[in-house]
PDB file of C-alpha atoms and ligand atoms in Angstrom:
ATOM      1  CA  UNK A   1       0.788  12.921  14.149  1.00 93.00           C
ATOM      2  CA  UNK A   2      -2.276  13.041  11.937  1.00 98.00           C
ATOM      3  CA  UNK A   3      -2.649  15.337   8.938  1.00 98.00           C
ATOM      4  CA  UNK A   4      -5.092  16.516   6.289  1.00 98.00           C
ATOM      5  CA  UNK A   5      -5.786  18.302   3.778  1.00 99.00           C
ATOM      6  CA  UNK A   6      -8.214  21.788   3.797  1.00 99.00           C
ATOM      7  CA  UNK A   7      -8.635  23.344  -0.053  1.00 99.00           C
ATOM      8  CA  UNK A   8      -9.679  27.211   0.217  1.00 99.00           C
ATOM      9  CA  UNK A   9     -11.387  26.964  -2.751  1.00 98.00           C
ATOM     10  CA  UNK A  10     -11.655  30.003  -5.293  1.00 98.00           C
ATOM     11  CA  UNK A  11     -15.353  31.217  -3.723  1.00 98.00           C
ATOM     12  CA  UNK A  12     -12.714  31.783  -0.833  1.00 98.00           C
ATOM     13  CA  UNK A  13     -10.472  33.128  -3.284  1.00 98.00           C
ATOM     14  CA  UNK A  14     -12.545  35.745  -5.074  1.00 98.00           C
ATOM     15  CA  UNK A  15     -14.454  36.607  -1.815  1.00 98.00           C
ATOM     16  CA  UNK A  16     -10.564  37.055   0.074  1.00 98.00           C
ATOM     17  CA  UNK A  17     -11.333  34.687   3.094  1.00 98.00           C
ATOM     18  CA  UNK A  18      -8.097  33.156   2.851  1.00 98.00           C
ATOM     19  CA  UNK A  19      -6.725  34.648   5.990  1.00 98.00           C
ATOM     20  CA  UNK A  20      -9.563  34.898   7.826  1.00 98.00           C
ATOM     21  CA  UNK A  21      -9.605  30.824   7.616  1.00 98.00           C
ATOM     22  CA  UNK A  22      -5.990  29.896   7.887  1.00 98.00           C
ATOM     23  CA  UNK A  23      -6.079  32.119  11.018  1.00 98.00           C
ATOM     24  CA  UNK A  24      -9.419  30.072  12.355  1.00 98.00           C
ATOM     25  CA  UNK A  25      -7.189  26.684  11.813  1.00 98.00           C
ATOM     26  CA  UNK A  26      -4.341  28.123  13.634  1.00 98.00           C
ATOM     27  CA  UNK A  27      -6.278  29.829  16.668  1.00 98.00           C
ATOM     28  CA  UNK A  28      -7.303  26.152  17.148  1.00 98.00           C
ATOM     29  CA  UNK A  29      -3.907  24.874  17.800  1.00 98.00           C
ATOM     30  CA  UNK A  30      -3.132  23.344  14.330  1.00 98.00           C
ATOM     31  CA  UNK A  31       0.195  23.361  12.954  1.00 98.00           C
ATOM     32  CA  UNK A  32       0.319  24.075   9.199  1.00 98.00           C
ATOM     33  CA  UNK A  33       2.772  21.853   7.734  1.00 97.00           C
ATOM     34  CA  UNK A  34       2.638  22.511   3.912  1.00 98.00           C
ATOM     35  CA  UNK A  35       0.894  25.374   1.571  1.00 98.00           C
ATOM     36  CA  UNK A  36       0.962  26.535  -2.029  1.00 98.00           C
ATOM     37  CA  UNK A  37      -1.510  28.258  -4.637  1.00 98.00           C
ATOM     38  CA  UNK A  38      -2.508  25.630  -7.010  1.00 98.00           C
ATOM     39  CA  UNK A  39      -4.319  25.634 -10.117  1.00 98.00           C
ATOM     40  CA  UNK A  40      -6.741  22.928 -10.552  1.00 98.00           C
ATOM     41  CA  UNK A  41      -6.698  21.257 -14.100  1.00 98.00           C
ATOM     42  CA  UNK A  42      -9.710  19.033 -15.299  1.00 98.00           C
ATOM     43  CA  UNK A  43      -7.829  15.724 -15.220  1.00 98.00           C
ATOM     44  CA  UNK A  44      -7.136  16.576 -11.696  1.00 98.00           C
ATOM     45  CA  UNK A  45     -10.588  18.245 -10.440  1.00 98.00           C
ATOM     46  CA  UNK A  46     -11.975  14.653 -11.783  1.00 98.00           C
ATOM     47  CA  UNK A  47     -10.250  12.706  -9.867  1.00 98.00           C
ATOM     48  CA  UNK A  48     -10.504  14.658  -6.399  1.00 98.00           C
ATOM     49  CA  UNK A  49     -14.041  15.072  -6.879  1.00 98.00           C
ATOM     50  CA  UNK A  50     -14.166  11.021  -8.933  1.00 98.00           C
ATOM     51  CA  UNK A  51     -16.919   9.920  -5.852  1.00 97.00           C
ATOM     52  CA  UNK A  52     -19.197  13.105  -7.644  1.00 98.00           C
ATOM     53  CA  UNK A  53     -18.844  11.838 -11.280  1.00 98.00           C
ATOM     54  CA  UNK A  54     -22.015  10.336 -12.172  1.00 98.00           C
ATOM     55  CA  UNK A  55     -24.003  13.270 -10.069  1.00 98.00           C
ATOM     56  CA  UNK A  56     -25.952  15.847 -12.686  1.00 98.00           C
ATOM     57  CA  UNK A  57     -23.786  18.860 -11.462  1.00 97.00           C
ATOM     58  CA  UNK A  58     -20.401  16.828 -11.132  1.00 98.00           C
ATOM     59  CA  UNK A  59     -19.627  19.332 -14.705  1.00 98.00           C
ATOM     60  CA  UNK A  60     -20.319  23.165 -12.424  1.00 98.00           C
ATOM     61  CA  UNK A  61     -18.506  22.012  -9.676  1.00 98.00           C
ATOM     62  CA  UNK A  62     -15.338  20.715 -11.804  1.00 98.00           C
ATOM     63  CA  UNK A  63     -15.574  24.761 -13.267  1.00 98.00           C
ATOM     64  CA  UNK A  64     -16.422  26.148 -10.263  1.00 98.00           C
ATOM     65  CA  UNK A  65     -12.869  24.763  -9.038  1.00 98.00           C
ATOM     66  CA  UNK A  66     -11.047  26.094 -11.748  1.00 98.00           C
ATOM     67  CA  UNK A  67     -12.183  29.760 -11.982  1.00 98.00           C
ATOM     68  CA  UNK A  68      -9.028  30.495  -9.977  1.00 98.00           C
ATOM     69  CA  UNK A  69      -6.390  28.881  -8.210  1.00 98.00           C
ATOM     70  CA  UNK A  70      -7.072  27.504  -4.584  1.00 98.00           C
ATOM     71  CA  UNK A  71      -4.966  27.638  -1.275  1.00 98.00           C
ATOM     72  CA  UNK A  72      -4.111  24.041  -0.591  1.00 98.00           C
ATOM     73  CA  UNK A  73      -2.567  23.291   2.447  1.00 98.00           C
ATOM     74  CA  UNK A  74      -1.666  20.376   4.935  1.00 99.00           C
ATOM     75  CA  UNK A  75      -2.320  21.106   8.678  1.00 98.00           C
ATOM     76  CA  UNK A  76      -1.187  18.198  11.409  1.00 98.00           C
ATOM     77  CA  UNK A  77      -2.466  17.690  15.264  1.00 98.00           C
ATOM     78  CA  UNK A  78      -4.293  15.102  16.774  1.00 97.00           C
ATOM     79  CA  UNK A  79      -7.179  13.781  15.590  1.00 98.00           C
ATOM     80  CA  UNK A  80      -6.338  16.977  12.896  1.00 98.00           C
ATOM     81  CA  UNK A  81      -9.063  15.005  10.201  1.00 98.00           C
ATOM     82  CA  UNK A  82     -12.179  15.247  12.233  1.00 98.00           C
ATOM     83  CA  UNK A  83     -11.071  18.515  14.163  1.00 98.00           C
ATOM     84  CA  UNK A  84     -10.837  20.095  10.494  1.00 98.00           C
ATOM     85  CA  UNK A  85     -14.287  18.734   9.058  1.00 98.00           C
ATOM     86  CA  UNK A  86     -16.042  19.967  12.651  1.00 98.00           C
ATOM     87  CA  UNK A  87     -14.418  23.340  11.922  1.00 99.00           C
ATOM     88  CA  UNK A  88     -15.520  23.083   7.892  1.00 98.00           C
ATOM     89  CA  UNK A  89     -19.325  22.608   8.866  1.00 98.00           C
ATOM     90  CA  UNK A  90     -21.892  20.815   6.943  1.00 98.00           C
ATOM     91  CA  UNK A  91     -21.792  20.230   2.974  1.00 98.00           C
ATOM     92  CA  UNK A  92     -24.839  22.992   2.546  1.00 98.00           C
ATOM     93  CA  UNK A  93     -23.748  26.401   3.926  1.00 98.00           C
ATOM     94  CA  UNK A  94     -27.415  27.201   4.823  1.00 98.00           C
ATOM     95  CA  UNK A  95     -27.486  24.381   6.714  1.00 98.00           C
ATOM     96  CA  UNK A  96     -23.681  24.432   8.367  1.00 98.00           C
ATOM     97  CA  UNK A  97     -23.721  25.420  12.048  1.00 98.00           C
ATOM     98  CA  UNK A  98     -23.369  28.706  12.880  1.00 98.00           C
ATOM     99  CA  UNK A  99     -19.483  29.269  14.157  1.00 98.00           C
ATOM    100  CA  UNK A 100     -17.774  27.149  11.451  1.00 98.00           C
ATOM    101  CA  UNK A 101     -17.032  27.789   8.340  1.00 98.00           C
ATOM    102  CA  UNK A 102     -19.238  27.136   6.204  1.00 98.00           C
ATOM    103  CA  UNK A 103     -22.319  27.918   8.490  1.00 98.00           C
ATOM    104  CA  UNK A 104     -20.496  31.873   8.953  1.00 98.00           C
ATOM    105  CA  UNK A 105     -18.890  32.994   5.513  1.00 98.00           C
ATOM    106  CA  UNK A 106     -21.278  30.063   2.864  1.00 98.00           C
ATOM    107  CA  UNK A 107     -24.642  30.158   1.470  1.00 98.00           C
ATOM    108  CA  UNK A 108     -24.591  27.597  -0.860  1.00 98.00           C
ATOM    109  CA  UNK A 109     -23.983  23.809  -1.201  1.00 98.00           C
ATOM    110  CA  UNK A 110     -21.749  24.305  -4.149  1.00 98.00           C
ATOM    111  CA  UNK A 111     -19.942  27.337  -3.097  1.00 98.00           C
ATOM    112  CA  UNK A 112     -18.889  26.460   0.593  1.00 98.00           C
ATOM    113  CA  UNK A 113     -15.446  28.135   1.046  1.00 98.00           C
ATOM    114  CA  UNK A 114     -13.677  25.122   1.936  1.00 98.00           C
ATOM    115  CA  UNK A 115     -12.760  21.150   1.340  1.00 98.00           C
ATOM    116  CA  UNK A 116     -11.534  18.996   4.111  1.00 98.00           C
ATOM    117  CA  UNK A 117     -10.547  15.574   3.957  1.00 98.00           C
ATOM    118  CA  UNK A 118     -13.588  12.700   4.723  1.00 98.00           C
ATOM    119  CA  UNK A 119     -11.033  10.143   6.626  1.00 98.00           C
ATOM    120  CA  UNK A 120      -7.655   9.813   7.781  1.00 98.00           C
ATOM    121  CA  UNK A 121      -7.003   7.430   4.188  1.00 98.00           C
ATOM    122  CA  UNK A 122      -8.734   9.525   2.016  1.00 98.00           C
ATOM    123  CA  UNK A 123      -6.324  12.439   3.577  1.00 98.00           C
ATOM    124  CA  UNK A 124      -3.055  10.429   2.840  1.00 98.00           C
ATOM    125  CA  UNK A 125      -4.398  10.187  -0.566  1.00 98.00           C
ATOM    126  CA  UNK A 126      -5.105  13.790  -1.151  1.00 98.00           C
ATOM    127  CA  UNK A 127      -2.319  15.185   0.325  1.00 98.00           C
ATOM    128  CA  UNK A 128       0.116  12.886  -2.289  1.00 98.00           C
ATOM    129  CA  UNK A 129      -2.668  14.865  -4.943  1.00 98.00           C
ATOM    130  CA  UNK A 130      -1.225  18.404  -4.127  1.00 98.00           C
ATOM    131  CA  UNK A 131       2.079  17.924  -2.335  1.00 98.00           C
ATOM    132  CA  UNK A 132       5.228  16.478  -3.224  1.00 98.00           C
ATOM    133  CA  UNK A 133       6.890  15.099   0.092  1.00 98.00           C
ATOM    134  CA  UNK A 134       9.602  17.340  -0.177  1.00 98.00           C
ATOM    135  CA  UNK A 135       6.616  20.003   0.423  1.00 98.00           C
ATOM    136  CA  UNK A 136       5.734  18.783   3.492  1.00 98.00           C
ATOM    137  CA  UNK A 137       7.756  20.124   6.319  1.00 98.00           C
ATOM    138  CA  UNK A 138       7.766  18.195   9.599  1.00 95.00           C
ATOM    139  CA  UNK A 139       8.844  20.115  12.153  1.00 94.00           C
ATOM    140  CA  UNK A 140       7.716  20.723  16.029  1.00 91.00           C
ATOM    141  CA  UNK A 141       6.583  24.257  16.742  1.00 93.00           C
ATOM    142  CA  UNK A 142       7.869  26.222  19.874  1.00 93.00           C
ATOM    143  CA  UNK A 143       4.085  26.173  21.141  1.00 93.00           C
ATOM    144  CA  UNK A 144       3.519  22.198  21.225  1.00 92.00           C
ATOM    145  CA  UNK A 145       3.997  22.108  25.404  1.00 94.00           C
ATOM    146  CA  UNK A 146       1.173  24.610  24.764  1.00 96.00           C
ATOM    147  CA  UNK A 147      -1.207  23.009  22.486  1.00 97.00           C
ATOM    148  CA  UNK A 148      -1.096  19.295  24.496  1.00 97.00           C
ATOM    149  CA  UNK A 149      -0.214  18.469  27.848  1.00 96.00           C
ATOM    150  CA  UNK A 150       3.117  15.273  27.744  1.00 92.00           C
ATOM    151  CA  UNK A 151       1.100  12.848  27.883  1.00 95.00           C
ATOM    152  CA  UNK A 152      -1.590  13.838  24.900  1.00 94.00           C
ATOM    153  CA  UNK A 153       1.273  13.097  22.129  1.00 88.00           C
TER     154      UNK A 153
HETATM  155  P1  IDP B   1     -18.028  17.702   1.332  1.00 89.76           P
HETATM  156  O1  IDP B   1     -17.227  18.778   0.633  1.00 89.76           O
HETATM  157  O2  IDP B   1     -18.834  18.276   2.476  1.00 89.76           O
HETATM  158  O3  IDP B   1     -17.193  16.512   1.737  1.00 89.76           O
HETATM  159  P2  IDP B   1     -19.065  16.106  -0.897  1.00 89.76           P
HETATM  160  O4  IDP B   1     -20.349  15.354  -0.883  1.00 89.76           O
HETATM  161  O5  IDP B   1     -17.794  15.331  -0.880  1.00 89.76           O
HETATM  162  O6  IDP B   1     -19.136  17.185   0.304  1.00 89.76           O
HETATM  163  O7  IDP B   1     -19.107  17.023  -2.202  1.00 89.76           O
HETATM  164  C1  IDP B   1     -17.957  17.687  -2.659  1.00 89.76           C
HETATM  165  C2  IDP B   1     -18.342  19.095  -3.083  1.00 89.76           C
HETATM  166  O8  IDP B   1     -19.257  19.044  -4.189  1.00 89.76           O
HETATM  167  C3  IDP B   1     -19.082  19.907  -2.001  1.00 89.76           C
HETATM  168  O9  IDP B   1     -18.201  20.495  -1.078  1.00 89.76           O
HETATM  169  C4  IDP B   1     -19.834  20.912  -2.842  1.00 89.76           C
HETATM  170  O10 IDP B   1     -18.972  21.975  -3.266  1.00 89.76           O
HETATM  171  C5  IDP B   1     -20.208  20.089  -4.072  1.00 89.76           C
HETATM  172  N1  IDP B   1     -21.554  19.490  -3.947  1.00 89.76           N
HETATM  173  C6  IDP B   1     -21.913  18.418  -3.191  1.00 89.76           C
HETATM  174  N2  IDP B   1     -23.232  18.161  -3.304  1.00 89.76           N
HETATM  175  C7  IDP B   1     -23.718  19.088  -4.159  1.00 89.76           C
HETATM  176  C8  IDP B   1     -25.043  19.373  -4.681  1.00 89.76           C
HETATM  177  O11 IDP B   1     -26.032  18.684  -4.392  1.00 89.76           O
HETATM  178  N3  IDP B   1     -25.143  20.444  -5.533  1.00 89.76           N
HETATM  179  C9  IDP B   1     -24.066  21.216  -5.895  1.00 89.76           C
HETATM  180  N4  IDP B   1     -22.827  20.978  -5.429  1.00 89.76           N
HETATM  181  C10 IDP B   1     -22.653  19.955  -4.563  1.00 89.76           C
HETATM  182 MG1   MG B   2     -16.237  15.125   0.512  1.00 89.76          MG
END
């Protein structure tokens, strides 16, 4: 089943959002499969955020992700990448739709509580960035008959 990756960055952090949005994922029906507090380093804020680096403010948002450490974690369903950038909102939290995340907790373009993965590659890719496979944990969860009917998965 499809996974990606959702980084409760340290806006999230300092502001203390983190349950508030792992319990928004969950409500939905994803399964969380891995999780950790990570601290960003520069070599590794450059090359999550590489597609930013000739951008004037590529510099502030490489510090803005190393204030604190971040939540990163890995949540699975079907169709999980889009699902989780629908629930993330738009890139400007003015902007996001009200009811996700960014449109109800963000008021910034810089500071917007959350990264999701783009595409299903790009999510392969960043979930090898944060997680060694033994961090992963696949497992089925008691709800599953819940989530989908038999013949959704
Ligand atoms: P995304 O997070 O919605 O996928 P990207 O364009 O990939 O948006 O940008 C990555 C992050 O860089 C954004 O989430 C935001 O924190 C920051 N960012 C993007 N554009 C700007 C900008 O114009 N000014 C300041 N920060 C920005
Ligand atoms: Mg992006």
């Amino acid at each position: 089943m499809e996974k990606t990756l959702v980084i409760i960055k340290p806006g999230a952090i300092q502001r203390e959002l983190v349950g508030e949005i792992i319990t928004r994922f969950e409500r939905k029906g994803l399964h969380l499969c891995g999780i950790k507090m990570y601290q960003f380093t520069d070599k590794v804020v450059s090359e999550h955020y590489a597609h930013l680096a000739d951008r004037p403010f590529f510099k502030r948002i490489k510090d803005s992700m190393m204030i604190t450490p971040v939540i990163v974690c890995c949540w699975e369903g079907l169709d999980a990448v889009r699902i989780v950038r629908s629930m993330s909102g738009g890139t400007n939290g003015r902007e996001a739709a009200p009811g996700t995340i960014r449109g109800d907790f963000s008021m910034s373009v810089q500071e917007n509580i959350v990264h999701a993965s783009d595409t299903v590659e790009n999510a392969k890719v960043e979930i090898n960035r944060f997680f060694k496979p033994e961090e992963i944990f696949e497992f089925k969860p008691n709800n599953f008959p819940f989530v989908y009917a038999n013949d959704e998965v």
